[in-house]
Short mmCIF file of C-alpha atoms in Angstrom, two decimals:
data_model
loop_
_atom_site.label_atom_id
_atom_site.label_comp_id
_atom_site.label_asym_id
_atom_site.label_seq_id
_atom_site.Cartn_x
_atom_site.Cartn_y
_atom_site.Cartn_z
CA ASP A 1096 251.11 178.36 194.78
CA PHE A 1097 251.63 180.76 191.89
CA ALA A 1098 247.92 181.61 191.62
CA SER A 1099 247.61 182.77 195.25
CA TRP A 1100 250.89 184.69 195.08
CA ALA A 1101 249.82 186.39 191.84
CA GLU A 1102 246.52 187.42 193.42
CA VAL A 1103 248.33 189.07 196.34
CA GLN A 1104 250.70 190.81 193.89
CA GLY A 1105 247.83 192.05 191.71
CA ILE A 1106 249.00 189.99 188.73
CA PRO A 1107 246.07 188.73 186.66
CA VAL A 1108 246.05 184.96 186.08
CA GLU A 1109 244.50 183.83 182.81
CA PRO A 1110 244.73 180.01 182.81
CA PHE A 1111 243.30 179.56 179.31
CA THR A 1112 245.82 181.87 177.66
CA ARG A 1113 249.49 181.26 176.97
CA GLN A 1114 250.62 182.89 180.22
CA ALA A 1115 254.25 181.99 180.84
CA ILE A 1116 255.47 181.89 184.43
CA SER A 1117 259.01 183.26 184.49
CA LEU A 1118 261.87 182.07 186.65
CA ASP A 1119 261.81 185.40 188.51
CA GLN A 1120 258.14 184.85 189.33
CA LEU A 1121 258.70 181.25 190.39
CA LEU A 1122 261.54 182.27 192.70
CA ALA A 1123 259.44 185.13 194.11
CA VAL A 1124 256.65 182.67 194.92
CA ALA A 1125 259.13 180.37 196.68
CA ASP A 1126 260.53 183.28 198.67
CA TYR A 1127 257.05 184.55 199.58
CA GLN A 1128 256.06 181.09 200.81
CA GLY A 1129 259.34 180.40 202.60
CA ILE A 1130 260.40 177.56 200.33
CA THR A 1131 263.97 176.46 199.74
CA PHE A 1132 264.76 173.76 197.20
CA GLU A 1133 266.92 170.69 197.80
CA LYS A 1134 268.09 167.92 195.49
CA GLY A 1135 265.40 165.32 194.97
CA ASP A 1136 262.52 167.66 195.82
CA ILE A 1137 259.20 167.60 194.00
CA LEU A 1138 258.14 170.92 192.47
CA LEU A 1139 254.37 171.45 192.30
CA VAL A 1140 253.06 174.65 190.75
CA ARG A 1141 249.42 175.64 191.26
CA THR A 1142 248.59 177.93 188.36
CA GLY A 1143 244.86 178.36 188.95
CA TRP A 1144 243.95 176.32 185.86
CA MET A 1145 241.98 173.69 187.78
CA ALA A 1146 240.09 176.32 189.79
CA LYS A 1147 239.07 178.15 186.61
CA TYR A 1148 238.11 174.88 184.91
CA ASN A 1149 235.92 173.89 187.88
CA GLU A 1150 234.33 177.35 187.90
CA MET A 1151 233.53 177.12 184.19
CA TYR A 1152 232.14 173.60 184.66
CA GLU A 1153 229.81 174.73 187.45
CA GLN A 1154 228.58 177.64 185.30
CA GLY A 1155 228.07 175.45 182.21
CA GLU A 1156 230.71 177.37 180.24
CA LEU A 1157 233.10 174.60 179.19
CA ASP A 1158 231.91 174.89 175.59
CA GLN A 1159 234.01 178.08 175.42
CA ILE A 1160 237.20 176.01 175.59
CA ALA A 1161 236.11 172.57 174.37
CA GLY A 1162 237.35 171.32 171.03
CA SER A 1163 240.00 173.95 170.45
CA PRO A 1164 242.56 172.50 168.00
CA THR A 1165 245.27 174.71 169.53
CA PRO A 1166 244.52 175.29 173.21
CA SER A 1167 246.38 177.98 175.07
CA LEU A 1168 247.48 177.22 178.62
CA ILE A 1169 249.26 178.83 181.53
CA GLY A 1170 252.51 177.14 182.60
CA LEU A 1171 256.23 177.56 183.09
CA ASP A 1172 258.04 179.64 180.51
CA GLN A 1173 259.91 177.66 177.85
CA SER A 1174 263.10 179.62 178.29
CA GLU A 1175 266.74 178.61 178.48
CA GLU A 1176 266.79 180.23 181.92
CA ILE A 1177 263.98 177.99 183.25
CA LYS A 1178 265.45 174.92 181.53
CA GLU A 1179 268.87 175.46 183.12
CA TRP A 1180 267.34 176.21 186.52
CA LEU A 1181 265.17 173.07 186.45
CA HIS A 1182 268.23 171.01 185.52
CA ASP A 1183 270.38 172.51 188.27
CA GLN A 1184 267.74 171.91 190.98
CA TYR A 1185 267.74 168.13 190.41
CA PHE A 1186 264.00 167.79 191.03
CA SER A 1187 262.76 164.20 191.00
CA VAL A 1188 259.26 165.19 189.87
CA VAL A 1189 257.61 168.38 188.63
CA GLY A 1190 253.91 168.95 188.25
CA GLY A 1191 251.01 171.31 188.24
CA ASP A 1192 247.26 171.69 187.99
CA GLN A 1193 247.24 172.32 184.23
CA PRO A 1194 247.22 169.97 181.20
CA ALA A 1195 250.83 170.82 180.28
CA PHE A 1196 253.53 171.77 182.80
CA GLU A 1197 254.88 174.37 180.39
CA ALA A 1198 253.01 177.27 178.80
CA TRP A 1199 251.24 176.19 175.64
CA PRO A 1200 251.51 176.46 172.71
CA LYS A 1201 255.27 176.21 172.73
CA LYS A 1202 257.19 179.27 171.64
CA GLY A 1203 260.34 177.70 170.23
CA ASP A 1204 261.51 174.52 168.58
CA TRP A 1205 261.83 172.46 171.78
CA HIS A 1206 259.68 171.44 174.75
CA LEU A 1207 260.56 171.35 178.44
CA HIS A 1208 258.92 167.91 178.37
CA GLU A 1209 261.72 166.58 176.17
CA TYR A 1210 264.39 167.66 178.61
CA LEU A 1211 262.52 166.73 181.78
CA LEU A 1212 261.44 163.25 180.70
CA ALA A 1213 263.91 162.02 178.11
CA CYS A 1214 267.12 163.81 179.07
CA TRP A 1215 266.88 164.05 182.84
CA GLY A 1216 264.40 161.35 183.85
CA VAL A 1217 262.21 163.83 185.74
CA LEU A 1218 258.60 162.70 185.95
CA ILE A 1219 255.83 165.18 185.18
CA GLY A 1220 252.47 165.31 186.96
CA GLU A 1221 249.73 167.16 185.13
CA MET A 1222 246.14 168.11 185.94
CA LEU A 1223 246.71 167.59 189.66
CA ASP A 1224 243.86 168.98 191.73
CA LEU A 1225 245.82 171.20 194.10
CA GLU A 1226 242.89 173.33 195.30
CA GLU A 1227 242.31 171.76 198.73
CA LEU A 1228 246.05 171.44 199.30
CA SER A 1229 246.43 175.15 198.54
CA LYS A 1230 243.78 176.03 201.12
CA LYS A 1231 245.43 173.86 203.78
CA CYS A 1232 248.88 175.29 203.03
CA LYS A 1233 247.54 178.84 203.41
CA LEU A 1234 245.73 177.94 206.63
CA MET A 1235 248.86 176.39 208.13
CA ASN A 1236 251.27 178.84 206.44
CA LYS A 1237 253.25 175.78 205.43
CA TYR A 1238 254.16 175.03 201.83
CA SER A 1239 256.40 171.99 202.16
CA PHE A 1240 254.97 168.55 202.70
CA LEU A 1241 255.38 164.87 201.89
CA PHE A 1242 253.97 164.11 198.45
CA THR A 1243 253.52 160.52 197.35
CA SER A 1244 252.03 159.01 194.23
CA ALA A 1245 251.20 155.40 193.37
CA PRO A 1246 250.23 155.38 189.70
CA PHE A 1247 248.24 152.47 188.34
CA ASN A 1248 250.08 149.50 186.89
CA SER A 1249 249.44 149.83 183.17
CA PRO A 1250 251.72 147.51 181.17
CA GLY A 1251 252.74 149.26 177.98
CA GLY A 1252 251.04 152.48 179.08
CA VAL A 1253 252.65 155.90 179.09
CA ALA A 1254 250.41 157.67 181.60
CA SER A 1255 248.22 157.02 184.61
CA PHE A 1256 246.16 158.75 187.24
CA ALA A 1257 248.56 160.07 189.87
CA ASN A 1258 246.70 158.50 192.81
CA ALA A 1259 248.53 161.14 194.86
CA LEU A 1260 248.55 162.08 198.52
CA ALA A 1261 250.07 165.07 200.28
CA ILE A 1262 250.82 164.93 204.01
CA LEU A 1263 251.32 168.29 205.72
#
């Protein structure tokens, strides 16, 4: 839960800007929440994007971000350091509450998506609503759980609703 950790640390979170979450920050969040990573784990990163989107929706302010030809989004840094770390963790799935797992727009000539999906076979979950899960994790002071997803059968499709469930 990057967003909650950042709030405690006094780090402003601006979901609709290109805010890159560094490896040091990601590891600090894991340490703060008592998380250790094992092969085959699923890495979910709550950035605060969905919370801000919902807030803007309720206040009728979505026109401020709608239709942007080059949206800016919070996400993981597109760095060699993050890329190597993600590879070495052997995650089965990564995901977050934002439209792109990595900070956008990209800063170099490659995407984490290319490595995660095409090179390593790591699935990516995007725009996951992690708000209620975040609240429950804080309440229970428990940040590891069973996460399952049964996407819709869409022959020839490349994406689907996650149809996800977390069991604490």
